[in-house]
Coordinates of C-alpha atoms in Angstrom, one line a residue:
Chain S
X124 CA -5.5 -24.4 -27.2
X125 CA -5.8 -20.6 -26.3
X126 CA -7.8 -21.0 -22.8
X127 CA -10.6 -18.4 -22.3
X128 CA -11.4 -16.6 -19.2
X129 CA -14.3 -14.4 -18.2
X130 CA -13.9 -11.3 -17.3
X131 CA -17.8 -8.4 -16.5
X132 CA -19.3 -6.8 -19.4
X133 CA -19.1 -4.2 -17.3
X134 CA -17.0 -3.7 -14.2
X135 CA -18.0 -1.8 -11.5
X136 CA -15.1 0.3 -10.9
X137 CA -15.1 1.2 -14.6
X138 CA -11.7 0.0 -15.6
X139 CA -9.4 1.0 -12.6
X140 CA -8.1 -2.7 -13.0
X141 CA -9.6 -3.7 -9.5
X142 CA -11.9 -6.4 -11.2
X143 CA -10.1 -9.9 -10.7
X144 CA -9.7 -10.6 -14.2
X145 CA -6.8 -7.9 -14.3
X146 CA -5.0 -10.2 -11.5
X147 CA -5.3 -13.4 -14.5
X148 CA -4.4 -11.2 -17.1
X149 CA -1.1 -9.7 -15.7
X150 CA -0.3 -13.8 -15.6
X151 CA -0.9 -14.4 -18.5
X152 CA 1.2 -11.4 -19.7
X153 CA 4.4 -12.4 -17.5
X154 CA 4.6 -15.6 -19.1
X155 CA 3.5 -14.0 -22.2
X156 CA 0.7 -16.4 -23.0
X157 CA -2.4 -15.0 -25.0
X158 CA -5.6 -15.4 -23.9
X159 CA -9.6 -15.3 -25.2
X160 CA -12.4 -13.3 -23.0
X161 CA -15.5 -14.0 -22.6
X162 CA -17.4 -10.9 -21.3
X163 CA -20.3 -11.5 -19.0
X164 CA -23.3 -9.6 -17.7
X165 CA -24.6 -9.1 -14.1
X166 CA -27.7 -11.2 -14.8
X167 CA -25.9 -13.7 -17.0
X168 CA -23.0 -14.4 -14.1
X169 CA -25.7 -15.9 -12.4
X170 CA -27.7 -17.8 -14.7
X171 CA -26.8 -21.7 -14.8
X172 CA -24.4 -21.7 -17.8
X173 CA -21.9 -19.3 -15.8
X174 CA -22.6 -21.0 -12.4
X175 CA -21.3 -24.1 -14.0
X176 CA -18.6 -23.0 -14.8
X177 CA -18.5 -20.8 -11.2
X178 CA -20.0 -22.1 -8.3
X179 CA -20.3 -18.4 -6.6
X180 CA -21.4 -16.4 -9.7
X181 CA -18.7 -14.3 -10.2
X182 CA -15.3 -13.6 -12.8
X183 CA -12.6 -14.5 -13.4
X184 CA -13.0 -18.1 -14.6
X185 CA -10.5 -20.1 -16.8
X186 CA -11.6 -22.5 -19.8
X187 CA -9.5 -24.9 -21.3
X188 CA -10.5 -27.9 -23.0
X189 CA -12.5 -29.6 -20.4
X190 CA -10.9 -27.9 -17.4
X191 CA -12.8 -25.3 -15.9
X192 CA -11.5 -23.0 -13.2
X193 CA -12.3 -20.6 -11.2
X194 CA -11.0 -18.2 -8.3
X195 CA -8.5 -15.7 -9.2
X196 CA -5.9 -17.3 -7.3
X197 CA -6.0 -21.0 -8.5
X198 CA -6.3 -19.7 -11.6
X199 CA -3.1 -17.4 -11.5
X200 CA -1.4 -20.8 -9.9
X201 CA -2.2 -22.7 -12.6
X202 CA -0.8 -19.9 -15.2
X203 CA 2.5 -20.2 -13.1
X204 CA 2.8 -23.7 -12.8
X205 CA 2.6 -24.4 -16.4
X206 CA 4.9 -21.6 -17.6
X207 CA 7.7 -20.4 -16.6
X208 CA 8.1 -16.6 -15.2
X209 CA 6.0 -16.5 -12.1
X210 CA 7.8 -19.1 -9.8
X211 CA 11.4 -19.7 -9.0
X212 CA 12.6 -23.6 -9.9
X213 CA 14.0 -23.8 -6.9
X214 CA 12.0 -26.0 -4.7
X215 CA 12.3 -23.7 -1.5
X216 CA 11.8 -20.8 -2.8
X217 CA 8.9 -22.4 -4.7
X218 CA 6.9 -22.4 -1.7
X219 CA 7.5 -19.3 -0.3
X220 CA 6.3 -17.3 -3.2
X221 CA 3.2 -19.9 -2.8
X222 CA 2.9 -19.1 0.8
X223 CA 3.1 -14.4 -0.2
X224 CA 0.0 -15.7 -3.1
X225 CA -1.6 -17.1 0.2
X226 CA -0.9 -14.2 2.8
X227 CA -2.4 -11.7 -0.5
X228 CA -5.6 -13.3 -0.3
X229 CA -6.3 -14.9 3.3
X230 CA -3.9 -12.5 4.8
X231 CA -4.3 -9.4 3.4
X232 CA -7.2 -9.2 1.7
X233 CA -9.9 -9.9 3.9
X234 CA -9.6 -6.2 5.9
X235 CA -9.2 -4.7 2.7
X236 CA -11.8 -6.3 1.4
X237 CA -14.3 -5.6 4.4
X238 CA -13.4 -1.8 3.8
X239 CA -14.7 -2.2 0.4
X240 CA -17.8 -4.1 1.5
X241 CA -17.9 -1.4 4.1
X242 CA -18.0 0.9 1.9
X243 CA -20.9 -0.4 -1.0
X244 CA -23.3 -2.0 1.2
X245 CA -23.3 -0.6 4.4
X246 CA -22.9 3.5 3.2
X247 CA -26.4 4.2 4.6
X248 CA -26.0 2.6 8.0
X249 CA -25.1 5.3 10.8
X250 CA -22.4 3.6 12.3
X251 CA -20.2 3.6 8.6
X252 CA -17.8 6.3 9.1
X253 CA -16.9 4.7 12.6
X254 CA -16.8 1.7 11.6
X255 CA -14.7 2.4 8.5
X256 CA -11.8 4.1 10.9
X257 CA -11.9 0.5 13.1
X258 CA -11.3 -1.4 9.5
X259 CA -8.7 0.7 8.2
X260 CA -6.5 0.2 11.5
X261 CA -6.8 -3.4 10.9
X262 CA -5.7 -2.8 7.2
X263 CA -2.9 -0.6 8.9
X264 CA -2.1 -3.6 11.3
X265 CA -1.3 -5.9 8.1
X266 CA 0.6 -3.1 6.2
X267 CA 3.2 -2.2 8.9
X268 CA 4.0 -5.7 9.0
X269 CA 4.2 -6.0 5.7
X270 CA 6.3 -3.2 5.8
X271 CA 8.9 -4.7 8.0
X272 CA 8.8 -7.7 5.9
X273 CA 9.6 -6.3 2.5
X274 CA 11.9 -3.2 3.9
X275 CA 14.1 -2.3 0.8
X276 CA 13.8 -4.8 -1.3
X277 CA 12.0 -4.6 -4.6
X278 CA 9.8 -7.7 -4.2
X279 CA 8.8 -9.9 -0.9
X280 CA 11.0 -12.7 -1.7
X281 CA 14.0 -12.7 -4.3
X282 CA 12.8 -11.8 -8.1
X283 CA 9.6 -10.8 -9.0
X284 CA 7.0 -14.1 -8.2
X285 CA 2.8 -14.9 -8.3
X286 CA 3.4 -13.9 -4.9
X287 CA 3.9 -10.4 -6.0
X288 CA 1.8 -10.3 -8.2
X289 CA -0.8 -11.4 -6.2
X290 CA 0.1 -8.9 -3.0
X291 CA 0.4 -5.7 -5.8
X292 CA -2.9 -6.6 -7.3
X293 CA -4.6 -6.4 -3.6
X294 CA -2.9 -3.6 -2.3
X295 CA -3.6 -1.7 -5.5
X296 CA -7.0 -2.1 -3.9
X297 CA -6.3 0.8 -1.5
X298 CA -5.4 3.4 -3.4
X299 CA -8.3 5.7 -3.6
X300 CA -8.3 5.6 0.6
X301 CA -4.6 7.2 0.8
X302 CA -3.6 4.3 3.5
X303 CA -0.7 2.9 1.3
X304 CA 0.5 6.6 0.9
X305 CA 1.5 6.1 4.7
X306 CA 4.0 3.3 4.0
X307 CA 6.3 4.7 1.4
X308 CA 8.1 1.3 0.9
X309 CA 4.6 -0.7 -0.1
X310 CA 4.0 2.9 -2.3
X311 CA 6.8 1.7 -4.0
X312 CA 6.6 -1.9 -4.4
X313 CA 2.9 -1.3 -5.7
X314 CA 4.2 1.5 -8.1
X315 CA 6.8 -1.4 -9.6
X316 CA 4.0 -3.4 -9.7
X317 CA 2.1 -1.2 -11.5
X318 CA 5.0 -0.1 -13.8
X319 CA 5.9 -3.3 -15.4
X320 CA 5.1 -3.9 -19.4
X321 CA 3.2 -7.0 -18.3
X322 CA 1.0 -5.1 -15.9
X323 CA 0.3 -2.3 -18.5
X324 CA -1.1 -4.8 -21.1
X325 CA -3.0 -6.2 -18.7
X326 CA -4.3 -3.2 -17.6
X327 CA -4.7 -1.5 -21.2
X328 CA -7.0 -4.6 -22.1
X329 CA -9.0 -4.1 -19.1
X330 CA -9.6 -0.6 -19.8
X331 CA -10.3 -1.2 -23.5
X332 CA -13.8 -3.2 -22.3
X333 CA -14.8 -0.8 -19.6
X334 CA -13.5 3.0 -21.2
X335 CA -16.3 5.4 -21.6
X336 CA -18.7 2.9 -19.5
X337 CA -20.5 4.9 -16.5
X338 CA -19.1 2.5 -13.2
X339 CA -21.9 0.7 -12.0
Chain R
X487 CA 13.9 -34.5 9.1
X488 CA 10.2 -34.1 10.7
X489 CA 8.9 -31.1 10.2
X490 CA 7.9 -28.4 13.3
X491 CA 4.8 -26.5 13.4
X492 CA 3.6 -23.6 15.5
X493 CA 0.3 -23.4 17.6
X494 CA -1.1 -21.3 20.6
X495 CA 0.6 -22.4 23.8
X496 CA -3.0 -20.8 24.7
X497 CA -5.6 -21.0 21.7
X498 CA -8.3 -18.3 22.1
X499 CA -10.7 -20.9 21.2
X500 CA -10.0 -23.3 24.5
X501 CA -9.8 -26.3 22.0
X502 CA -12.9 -26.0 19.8
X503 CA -10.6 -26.8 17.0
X504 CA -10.9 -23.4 15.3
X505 CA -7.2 -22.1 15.6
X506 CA -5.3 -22.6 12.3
X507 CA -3.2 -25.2 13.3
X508 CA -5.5 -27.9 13.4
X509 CA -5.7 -27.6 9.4
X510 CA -2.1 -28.5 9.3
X511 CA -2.6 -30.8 11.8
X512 CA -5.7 -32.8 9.8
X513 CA -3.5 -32.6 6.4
X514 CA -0.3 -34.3 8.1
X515 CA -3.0 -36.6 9.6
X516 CA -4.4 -37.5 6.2
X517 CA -0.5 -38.1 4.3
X518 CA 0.3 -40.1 7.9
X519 CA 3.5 -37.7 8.2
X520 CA 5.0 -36.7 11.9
X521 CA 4.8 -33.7 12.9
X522 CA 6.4 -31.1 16.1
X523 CA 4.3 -28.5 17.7
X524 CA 6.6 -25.6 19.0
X525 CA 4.2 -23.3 20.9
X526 CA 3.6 -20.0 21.2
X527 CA 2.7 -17.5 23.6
X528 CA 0.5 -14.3 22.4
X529 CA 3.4 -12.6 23.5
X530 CA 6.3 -14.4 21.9
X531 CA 4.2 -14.3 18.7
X532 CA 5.2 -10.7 18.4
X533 CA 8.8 -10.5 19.2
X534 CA 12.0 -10.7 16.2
X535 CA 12.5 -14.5 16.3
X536 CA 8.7 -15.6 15.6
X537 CA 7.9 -12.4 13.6
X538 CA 11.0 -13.7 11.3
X539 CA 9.3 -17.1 10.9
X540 CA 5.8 -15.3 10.3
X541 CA 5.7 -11.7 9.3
X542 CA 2.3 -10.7 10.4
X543 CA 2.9 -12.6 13.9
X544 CA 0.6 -15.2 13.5
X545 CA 0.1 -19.2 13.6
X546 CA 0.8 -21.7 12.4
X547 CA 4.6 -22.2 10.8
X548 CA 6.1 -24.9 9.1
X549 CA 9.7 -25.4 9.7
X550 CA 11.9 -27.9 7.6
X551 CA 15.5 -27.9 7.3
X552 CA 16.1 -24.1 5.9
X553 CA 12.6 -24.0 4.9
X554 CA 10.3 -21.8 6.8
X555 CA 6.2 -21.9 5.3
X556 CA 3.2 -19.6 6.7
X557 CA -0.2 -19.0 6.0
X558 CA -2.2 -22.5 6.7
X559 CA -3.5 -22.5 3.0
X560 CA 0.2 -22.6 2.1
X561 CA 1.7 -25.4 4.3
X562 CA -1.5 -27.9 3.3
X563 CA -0.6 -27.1 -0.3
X564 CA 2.9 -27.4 0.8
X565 CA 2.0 -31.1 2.4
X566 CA -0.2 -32.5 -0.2
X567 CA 2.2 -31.3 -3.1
X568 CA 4.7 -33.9 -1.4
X569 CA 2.8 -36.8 0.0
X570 CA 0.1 -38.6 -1.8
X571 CA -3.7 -38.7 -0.3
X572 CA -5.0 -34.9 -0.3
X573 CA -4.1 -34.2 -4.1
X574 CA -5.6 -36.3 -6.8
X575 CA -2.8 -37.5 -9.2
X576 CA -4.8 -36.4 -12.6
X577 CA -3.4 -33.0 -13.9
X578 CA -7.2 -31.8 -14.4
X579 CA -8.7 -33.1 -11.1
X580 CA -5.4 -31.7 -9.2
X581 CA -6.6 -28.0 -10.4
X582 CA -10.1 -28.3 -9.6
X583 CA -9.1 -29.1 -6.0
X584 CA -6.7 -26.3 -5.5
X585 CA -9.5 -24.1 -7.0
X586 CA -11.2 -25.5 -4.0
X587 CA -8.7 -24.6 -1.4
X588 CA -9.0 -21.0 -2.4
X589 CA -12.4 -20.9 -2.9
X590 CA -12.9 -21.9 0.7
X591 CA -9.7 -19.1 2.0
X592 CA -10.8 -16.1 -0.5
X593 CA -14.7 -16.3 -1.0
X594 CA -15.9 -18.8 2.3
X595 CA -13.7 -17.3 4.4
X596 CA -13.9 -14.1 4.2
X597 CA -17.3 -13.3 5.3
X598 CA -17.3 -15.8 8.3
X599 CA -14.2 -14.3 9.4
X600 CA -16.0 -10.9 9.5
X601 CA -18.8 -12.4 11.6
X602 CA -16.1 -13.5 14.1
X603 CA -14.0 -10.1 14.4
X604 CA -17.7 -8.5 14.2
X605 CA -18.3 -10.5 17.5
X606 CA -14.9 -10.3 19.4
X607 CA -13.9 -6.5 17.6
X608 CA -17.4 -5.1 18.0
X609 CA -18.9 -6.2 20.7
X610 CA -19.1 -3.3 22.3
X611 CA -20.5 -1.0 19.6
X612 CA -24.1 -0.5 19.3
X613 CA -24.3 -1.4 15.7
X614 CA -22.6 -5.0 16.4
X615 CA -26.0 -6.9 16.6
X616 CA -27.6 -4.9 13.5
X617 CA -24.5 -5.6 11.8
X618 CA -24.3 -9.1 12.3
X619 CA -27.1 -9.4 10.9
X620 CA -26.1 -8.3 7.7
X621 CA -22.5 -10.4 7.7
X622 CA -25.2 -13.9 8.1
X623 CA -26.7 -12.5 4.8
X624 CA -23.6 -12.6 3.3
X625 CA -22.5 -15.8 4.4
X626 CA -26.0 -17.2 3.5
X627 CA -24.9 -16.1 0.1
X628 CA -22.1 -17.8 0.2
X629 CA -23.5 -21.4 2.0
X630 CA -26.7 -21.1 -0.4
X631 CA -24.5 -20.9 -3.5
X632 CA -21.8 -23.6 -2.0
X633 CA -24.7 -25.8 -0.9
X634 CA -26.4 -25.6 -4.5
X635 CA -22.9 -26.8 -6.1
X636 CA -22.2 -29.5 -3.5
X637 CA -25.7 -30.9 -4.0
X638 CA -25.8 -35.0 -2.4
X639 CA -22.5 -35.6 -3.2
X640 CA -19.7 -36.5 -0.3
X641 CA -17.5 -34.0 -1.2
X642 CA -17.0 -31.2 -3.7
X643 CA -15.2 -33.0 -6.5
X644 CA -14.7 -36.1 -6.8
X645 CA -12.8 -38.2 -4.1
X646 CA -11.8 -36.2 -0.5
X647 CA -9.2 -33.7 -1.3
X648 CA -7.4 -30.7 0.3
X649 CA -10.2 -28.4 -1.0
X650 CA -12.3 -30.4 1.3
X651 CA -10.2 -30.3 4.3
X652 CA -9.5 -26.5 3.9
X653 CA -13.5 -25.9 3.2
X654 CA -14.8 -27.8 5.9
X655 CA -11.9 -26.2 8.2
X656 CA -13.8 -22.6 7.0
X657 CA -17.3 -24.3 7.4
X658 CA -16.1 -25.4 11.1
X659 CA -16.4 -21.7 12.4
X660 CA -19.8 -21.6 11.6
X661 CA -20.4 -24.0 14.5
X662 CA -21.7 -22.1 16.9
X663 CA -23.5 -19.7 14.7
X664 CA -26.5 -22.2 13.9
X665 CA -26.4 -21.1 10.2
X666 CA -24.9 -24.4 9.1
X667 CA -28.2 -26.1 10.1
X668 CA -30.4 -23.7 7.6
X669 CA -27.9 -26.2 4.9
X670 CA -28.6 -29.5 6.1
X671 CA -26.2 -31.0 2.4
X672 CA -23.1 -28.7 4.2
X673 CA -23.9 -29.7 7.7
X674 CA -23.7 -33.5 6.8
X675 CA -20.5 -32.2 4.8
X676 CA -19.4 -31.0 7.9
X677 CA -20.0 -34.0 9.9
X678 CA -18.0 -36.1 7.0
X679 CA -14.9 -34.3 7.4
X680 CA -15.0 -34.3 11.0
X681 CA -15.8 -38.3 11.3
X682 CA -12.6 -38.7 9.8
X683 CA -9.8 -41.0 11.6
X684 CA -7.3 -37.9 10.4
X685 CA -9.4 -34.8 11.9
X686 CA -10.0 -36.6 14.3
X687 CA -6.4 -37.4 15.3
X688 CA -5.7 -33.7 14.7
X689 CA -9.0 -32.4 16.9
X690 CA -7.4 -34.5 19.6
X691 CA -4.0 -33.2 19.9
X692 CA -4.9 -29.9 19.7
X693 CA -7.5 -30.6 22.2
X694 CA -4.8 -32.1 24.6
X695 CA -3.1 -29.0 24.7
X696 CA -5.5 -26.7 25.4
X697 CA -8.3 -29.0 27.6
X698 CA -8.5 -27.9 31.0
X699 CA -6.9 -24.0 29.8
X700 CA -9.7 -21.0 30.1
X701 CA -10.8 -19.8 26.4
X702 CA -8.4 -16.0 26.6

């Protein structure tokens, strides 16, 4: 059975792939799976069919059968674990690509996430351009030691994982605030990211929903 | 082999519980697996030999044979994957309780963290008290949503599960805000999780090494 996820009617960013279905679709891509989306609307992500299937309101979710998931993350897992292509066999390794999905969203994310919060809900308040300088040297805090970490390798740990995949989808957050331009070696890893076949479908059938739609 | 974990040699929290180790703690507790506790000082946590064990300087670790785990997300995942009791066996269920786990990490998280940087980060700034304000709306968004799915039920789905532990660990910051009691479903949640023989177990011996020691 072809599982379905949900993905907004409209995103908000207008197909710049920062909408969390892009992070389920480049999955679904590397293991080269097809998929079915279900588009949703602002007012119908939170009307009682949708919050059944998502306790929060929001997208991605993941349909198949009877299982219903939701949160980009799991979801992504669950891709990986059933096909082969976004975790090593090896045991060890295994659970170190878990452990980079983890430090993308728990890690990472959260400053980068508060910059964008920051930025949408709080653009009126007087202290926001202060207050954006404090969160993006927290953001800078986590990047230089991601930095470190990766160095010159292509990906955080042996081939290509869900770990990277995960990390390039949240960094690719960033790029309209020129922070990752200041670490040439995350730059670079995010461009690979971006540059791989998988990615670019993923991204393309994104676009295809939102092109020619004003961002919200 | 038993496995070693890192905590604080000095947890900012003087024992309340709230440091990330006490996650791993509760989920070894549950699966009744020994553990080590190699501590840390705030300092050591930045040099080469712990920044090679976590690359953003941080507890807790998990240390195995050649295996070294971080992010606390990962290492419960990593425990319940390999010792029954936190995981339910059912390929279905299983899913929906690692949906959990990140739901708590990614969309719980996140805003309560915020709150607590706000407060230790932002103390100083005159917005920090307007501001807080607006993070508790957030996190009511959150709660109000999370308490609407939980409903009277024990625990999020079906029998306790890692989703659970790593929810109520998120949930657990919130004690001192008082926002927990506008939820009275997720402060009896709360309560649940924290009756338990293993949190308790884990409560304690984090307790034991940080009773008597000034909050930093």
């Amino acid at each position: 059975m072809t599982p379905t996820i949900t993905a907004f009617e409209h995103s908000p960013d207008g197909g710049q792939g920062l909408a969390r279905d892009t992070r389920v679709r480049w999955a679904f891509e590397e293991v080269g799976q097809p998929y079915k989306v279900h588009l949703v609307s602002f007012n119908a992500m939170k009307e009682p069919e949708h919050m059944a299937r998502h306790p929060f309101g929001q997208i991605p979710t993941y349909e198949e059968g009877n299982l219903v998931l939701f949160e980009s993350g799991a979801i992504v897992f669950h891709i990986a674990e059933r096909h082969a292509g976004l975790l090593p066999a090896e045991a060890e390794a295994r659970a170190r690509a878990i452990a980079w999905m983890f430090a993308a969203l728990n890690t990472v994310e959260p400053p980068i996430l508060d910059r964008a919060t920051t930025w949408i809900s709080e653009w009126k308040e007087p202290w926001c351009e202060q207050r954006l300088r404090l969160v993006d040297d927290r953001i800078r805090d986590r990047l230089g030691d991601l930095s470190t970490r990766l160095g010159s390798a292509d990906w955080l740990d042996g081939p290509f994982s869900a770990g990277d995949l995960m990390m390039v989808s949240v960094l690719i957050r960033l790029r309209s605030s020129g922070i990752l331009d200041e670490y040439p070696n995350l730059s670079a890893y995010v461009a690979r990211g971006e540059a791989r076949p998988a990615y670019r479908r993923a991204f393309a059938a994104q676009l295809a929903i939102n092109a020619g739609k004003q961002p919200a």
